[in-house]
PDB file of C-alpha atoms in Angstrom:
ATOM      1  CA  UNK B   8     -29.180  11.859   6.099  1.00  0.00           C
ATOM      2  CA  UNK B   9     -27.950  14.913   4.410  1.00  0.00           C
ATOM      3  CA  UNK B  10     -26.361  14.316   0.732  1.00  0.00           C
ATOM      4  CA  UNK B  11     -25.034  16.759  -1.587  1.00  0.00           C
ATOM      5  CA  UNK B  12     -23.867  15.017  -4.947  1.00  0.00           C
ATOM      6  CA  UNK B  13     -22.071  17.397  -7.718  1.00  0.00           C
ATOM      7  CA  UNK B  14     -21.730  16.591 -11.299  1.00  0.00           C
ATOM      8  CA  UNK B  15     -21.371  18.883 -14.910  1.00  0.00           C
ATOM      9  CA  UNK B  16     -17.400  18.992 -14.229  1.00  0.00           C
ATOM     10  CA  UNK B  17     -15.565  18.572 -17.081  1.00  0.00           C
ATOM     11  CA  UNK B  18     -12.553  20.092 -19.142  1.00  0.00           C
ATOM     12  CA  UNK B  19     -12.853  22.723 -21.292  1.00  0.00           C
ATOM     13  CA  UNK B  20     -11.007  25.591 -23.332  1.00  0.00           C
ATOM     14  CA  UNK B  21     -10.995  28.794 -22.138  1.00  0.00           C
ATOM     15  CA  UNK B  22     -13.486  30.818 -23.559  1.00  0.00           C
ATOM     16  CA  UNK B  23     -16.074  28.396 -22.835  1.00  0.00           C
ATOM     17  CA  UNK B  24     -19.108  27.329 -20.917  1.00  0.00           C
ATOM     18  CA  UNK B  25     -20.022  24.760 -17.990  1.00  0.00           C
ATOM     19  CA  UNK B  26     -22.789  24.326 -16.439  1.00  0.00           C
ATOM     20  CA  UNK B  27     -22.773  22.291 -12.375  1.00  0.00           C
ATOM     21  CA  UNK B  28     -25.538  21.153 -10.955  1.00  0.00           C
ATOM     22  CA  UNK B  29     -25.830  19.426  -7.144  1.00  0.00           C
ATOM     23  CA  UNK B  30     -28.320  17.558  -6.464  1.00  0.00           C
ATOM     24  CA  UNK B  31     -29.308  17.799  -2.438  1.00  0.00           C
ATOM     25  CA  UNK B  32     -31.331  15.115  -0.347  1.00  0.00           C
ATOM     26  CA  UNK B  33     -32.083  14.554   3.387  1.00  0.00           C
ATOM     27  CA  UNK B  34     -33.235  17.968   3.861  1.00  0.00           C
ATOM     28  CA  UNK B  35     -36.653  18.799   5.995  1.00  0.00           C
ATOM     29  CA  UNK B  36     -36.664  22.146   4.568  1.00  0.00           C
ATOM     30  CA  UNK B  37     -34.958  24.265   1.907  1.00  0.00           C
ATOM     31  CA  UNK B  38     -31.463  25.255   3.342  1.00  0.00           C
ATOM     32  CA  UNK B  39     -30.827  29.304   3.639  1.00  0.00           C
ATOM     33  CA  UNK B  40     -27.874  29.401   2.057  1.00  0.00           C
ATOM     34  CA  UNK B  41     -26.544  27.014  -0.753  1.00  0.00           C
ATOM     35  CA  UNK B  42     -22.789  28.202  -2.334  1.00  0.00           C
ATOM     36  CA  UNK B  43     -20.842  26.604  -5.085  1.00  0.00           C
ATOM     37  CA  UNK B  44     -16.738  26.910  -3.526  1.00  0.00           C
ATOM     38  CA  UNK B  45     -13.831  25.698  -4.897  1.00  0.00           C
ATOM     39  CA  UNK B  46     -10.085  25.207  -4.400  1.00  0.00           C
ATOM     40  CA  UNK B  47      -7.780  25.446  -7.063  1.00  0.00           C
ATOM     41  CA  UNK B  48      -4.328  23.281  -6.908  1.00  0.00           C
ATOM     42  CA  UNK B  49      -1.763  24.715  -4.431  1.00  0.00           C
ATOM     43  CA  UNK B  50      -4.383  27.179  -3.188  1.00  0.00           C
ATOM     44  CA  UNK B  51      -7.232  27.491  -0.276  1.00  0.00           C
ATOM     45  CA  UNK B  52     -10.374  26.937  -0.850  1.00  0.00           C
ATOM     46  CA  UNK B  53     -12.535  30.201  -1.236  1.00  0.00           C
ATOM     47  CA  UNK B  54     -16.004  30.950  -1.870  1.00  0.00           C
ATOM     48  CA  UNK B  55     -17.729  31.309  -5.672  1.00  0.00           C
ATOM     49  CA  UNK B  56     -21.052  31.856  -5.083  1.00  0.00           C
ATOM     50  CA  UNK B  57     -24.016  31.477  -3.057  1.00  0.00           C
ATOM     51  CA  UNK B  58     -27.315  32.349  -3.135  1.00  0.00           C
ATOM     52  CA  UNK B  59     -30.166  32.322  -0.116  1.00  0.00           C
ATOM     53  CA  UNK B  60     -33.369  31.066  -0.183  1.00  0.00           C
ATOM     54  CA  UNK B  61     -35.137  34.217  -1.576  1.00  0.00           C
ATOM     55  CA  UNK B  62     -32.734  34.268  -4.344  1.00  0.00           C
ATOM     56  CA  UNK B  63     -30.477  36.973  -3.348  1.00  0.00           C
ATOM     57  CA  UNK B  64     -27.127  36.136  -4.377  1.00  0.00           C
ATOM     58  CA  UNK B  65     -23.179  36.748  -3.910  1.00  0.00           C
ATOM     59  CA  UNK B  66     -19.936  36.839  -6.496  1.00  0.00           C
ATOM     60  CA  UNK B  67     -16.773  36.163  -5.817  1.00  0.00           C
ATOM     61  CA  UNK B  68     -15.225  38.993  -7.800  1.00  0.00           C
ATOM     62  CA  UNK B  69     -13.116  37.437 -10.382  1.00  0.00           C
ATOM     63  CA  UNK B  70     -16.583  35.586 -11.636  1.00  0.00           C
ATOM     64  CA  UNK B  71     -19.015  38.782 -11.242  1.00  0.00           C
ATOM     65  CA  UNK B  72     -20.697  39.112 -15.188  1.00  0.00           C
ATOM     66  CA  UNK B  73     -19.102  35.194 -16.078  1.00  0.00           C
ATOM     67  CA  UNK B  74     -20.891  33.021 -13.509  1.00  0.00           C
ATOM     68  CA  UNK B  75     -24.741  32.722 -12.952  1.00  0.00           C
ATOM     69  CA  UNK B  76     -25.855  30.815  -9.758  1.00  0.00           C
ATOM     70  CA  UNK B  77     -29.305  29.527  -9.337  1.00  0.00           C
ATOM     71  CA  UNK B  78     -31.302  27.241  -7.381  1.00  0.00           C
ATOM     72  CA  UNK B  79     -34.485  25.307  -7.406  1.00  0.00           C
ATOM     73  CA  UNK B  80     -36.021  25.161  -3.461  1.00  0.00           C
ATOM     74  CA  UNK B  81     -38.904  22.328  -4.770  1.00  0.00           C
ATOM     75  CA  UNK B  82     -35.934  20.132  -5.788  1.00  0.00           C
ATOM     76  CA  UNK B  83     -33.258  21.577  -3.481  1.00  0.00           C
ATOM     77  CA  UNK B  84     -31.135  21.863  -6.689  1.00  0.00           C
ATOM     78  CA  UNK B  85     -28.164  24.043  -6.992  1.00  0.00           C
ATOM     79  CA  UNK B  86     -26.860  25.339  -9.935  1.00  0.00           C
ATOM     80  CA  UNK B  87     -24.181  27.107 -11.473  1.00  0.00           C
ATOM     81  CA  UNK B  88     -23.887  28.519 -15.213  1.00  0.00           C
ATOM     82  CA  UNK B  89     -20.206  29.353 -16.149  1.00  0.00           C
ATOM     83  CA  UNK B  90     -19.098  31.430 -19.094  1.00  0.00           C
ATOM     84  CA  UNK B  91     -16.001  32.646 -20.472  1.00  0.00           C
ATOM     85  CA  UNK B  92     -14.231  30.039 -18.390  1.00  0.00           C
ATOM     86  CA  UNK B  93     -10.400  31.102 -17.531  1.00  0.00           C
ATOM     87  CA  UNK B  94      -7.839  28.861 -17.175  1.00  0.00           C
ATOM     88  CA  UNK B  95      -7.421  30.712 -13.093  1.00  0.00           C
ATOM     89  CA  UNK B  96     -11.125  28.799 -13.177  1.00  0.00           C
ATOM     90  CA  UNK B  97      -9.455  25.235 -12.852  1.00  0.00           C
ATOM     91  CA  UNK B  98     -10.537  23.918  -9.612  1.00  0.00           C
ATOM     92  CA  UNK B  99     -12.007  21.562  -7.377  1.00  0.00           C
ATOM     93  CA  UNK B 100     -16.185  22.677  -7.252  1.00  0.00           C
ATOM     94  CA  UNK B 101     -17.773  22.090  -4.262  1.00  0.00           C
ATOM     95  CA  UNK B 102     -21.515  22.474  -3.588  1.00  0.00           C
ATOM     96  CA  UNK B 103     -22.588  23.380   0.456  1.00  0.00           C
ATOM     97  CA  UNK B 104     -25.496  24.182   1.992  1.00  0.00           C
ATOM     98  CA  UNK B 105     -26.160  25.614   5.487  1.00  0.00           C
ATOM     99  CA  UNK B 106     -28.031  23.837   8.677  1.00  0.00           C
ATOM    100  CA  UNK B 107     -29.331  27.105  10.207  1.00  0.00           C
ATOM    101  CA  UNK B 108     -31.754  29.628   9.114  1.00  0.00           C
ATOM    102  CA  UNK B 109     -29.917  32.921   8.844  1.00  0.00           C
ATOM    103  CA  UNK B 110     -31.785  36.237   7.992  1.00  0.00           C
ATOM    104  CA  UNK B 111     -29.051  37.970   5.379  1.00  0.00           C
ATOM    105  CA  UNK B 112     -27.126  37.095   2.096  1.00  0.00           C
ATOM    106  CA  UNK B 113     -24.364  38.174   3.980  1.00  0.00           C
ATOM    107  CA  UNK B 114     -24.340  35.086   5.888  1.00  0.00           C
ATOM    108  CA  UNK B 115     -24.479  33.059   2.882  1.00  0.00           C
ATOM    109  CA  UNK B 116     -20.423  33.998   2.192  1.00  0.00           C
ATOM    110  CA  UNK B 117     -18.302  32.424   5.306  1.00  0.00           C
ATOM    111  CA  UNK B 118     -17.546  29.160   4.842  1.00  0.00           C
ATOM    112  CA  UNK B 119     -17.622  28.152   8.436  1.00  0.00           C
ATOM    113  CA  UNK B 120     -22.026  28.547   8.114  1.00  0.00           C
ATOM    114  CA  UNK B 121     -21.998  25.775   6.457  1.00  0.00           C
ATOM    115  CA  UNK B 122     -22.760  22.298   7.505  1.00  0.00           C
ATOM    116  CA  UNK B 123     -22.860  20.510   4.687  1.00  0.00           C
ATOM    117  CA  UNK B 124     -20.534  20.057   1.718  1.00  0.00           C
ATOM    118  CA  UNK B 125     -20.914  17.955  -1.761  1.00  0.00           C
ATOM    119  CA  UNK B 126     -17.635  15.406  -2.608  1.00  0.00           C
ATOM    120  CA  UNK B 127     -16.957  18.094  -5.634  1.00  0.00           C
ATOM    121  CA  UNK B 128     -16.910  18.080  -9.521  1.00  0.00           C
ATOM    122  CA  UNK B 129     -13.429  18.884 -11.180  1.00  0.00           C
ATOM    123  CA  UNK B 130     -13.222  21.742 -13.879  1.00  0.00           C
ATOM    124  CA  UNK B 131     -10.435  22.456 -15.928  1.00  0.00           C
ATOM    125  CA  UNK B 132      -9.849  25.095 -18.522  1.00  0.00           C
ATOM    126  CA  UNK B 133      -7.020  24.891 -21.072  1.00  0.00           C
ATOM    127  CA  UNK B 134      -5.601  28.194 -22.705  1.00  0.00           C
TER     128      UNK B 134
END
């Protein structure tokens, strides 16, 4: 059984730093794609980041130069490294992963190619 457990959530000020981590289990091999998403109050949920299992990655563009995803394939860990945190950063984080074996980072951004989704980590940033 496939498990995808967040945690590194917390509340901060703006300006500074948090750092998620998901922590995936049940999984034969390494998923292609793994994405942090989120979904702010009021708002759908859109995609952060995601990364495939070469290590190419994808920004959402509001985070491009702030947020650093990474992932470790021998632990099927997912990370994500978040600086100069913005208040518009408040959210609901969710970690995913993907079932099939695509070929392109580009696959790695829809949210409907993935199969499997973490319960989420709250963040909040305070101005």
């Amino acid at each position: 059984q496939v498990r995808l457990v967040e945690s590194g959530g917390g509340s901060v000020q703006a300006g500074g730093s948090l750092r998620l981590s998901c922590a995936a289990s049940g999984f034969i091999y390494s998923p292609y794609c793994m994405g942090w998403f989120r979904r702010a109050p009021g708002k759908e949920r859109e995609g952060v980041a995601a990364i495939d299992i070469d290590g190419r990655t994808s920004y959402l563009d509001s985070v491009k130069g702030r947020f650093t995803i990474s992932r470790d394939n021998a632990q099927n860990s997912l990370y994500l490294q978040m600086n100069s945190l913005k208040p518009e950063d408040t959210a609901m984080y969710y970690c995913a992963a993907t079932r099939a074996g695509f070929g392109n980072i580009i696959d790695c951004g829809p949210q409907e190619n993935y199969n499997y989704w973490g319960q989420g980590t709250q963040v909040t940033v305070s101005s």
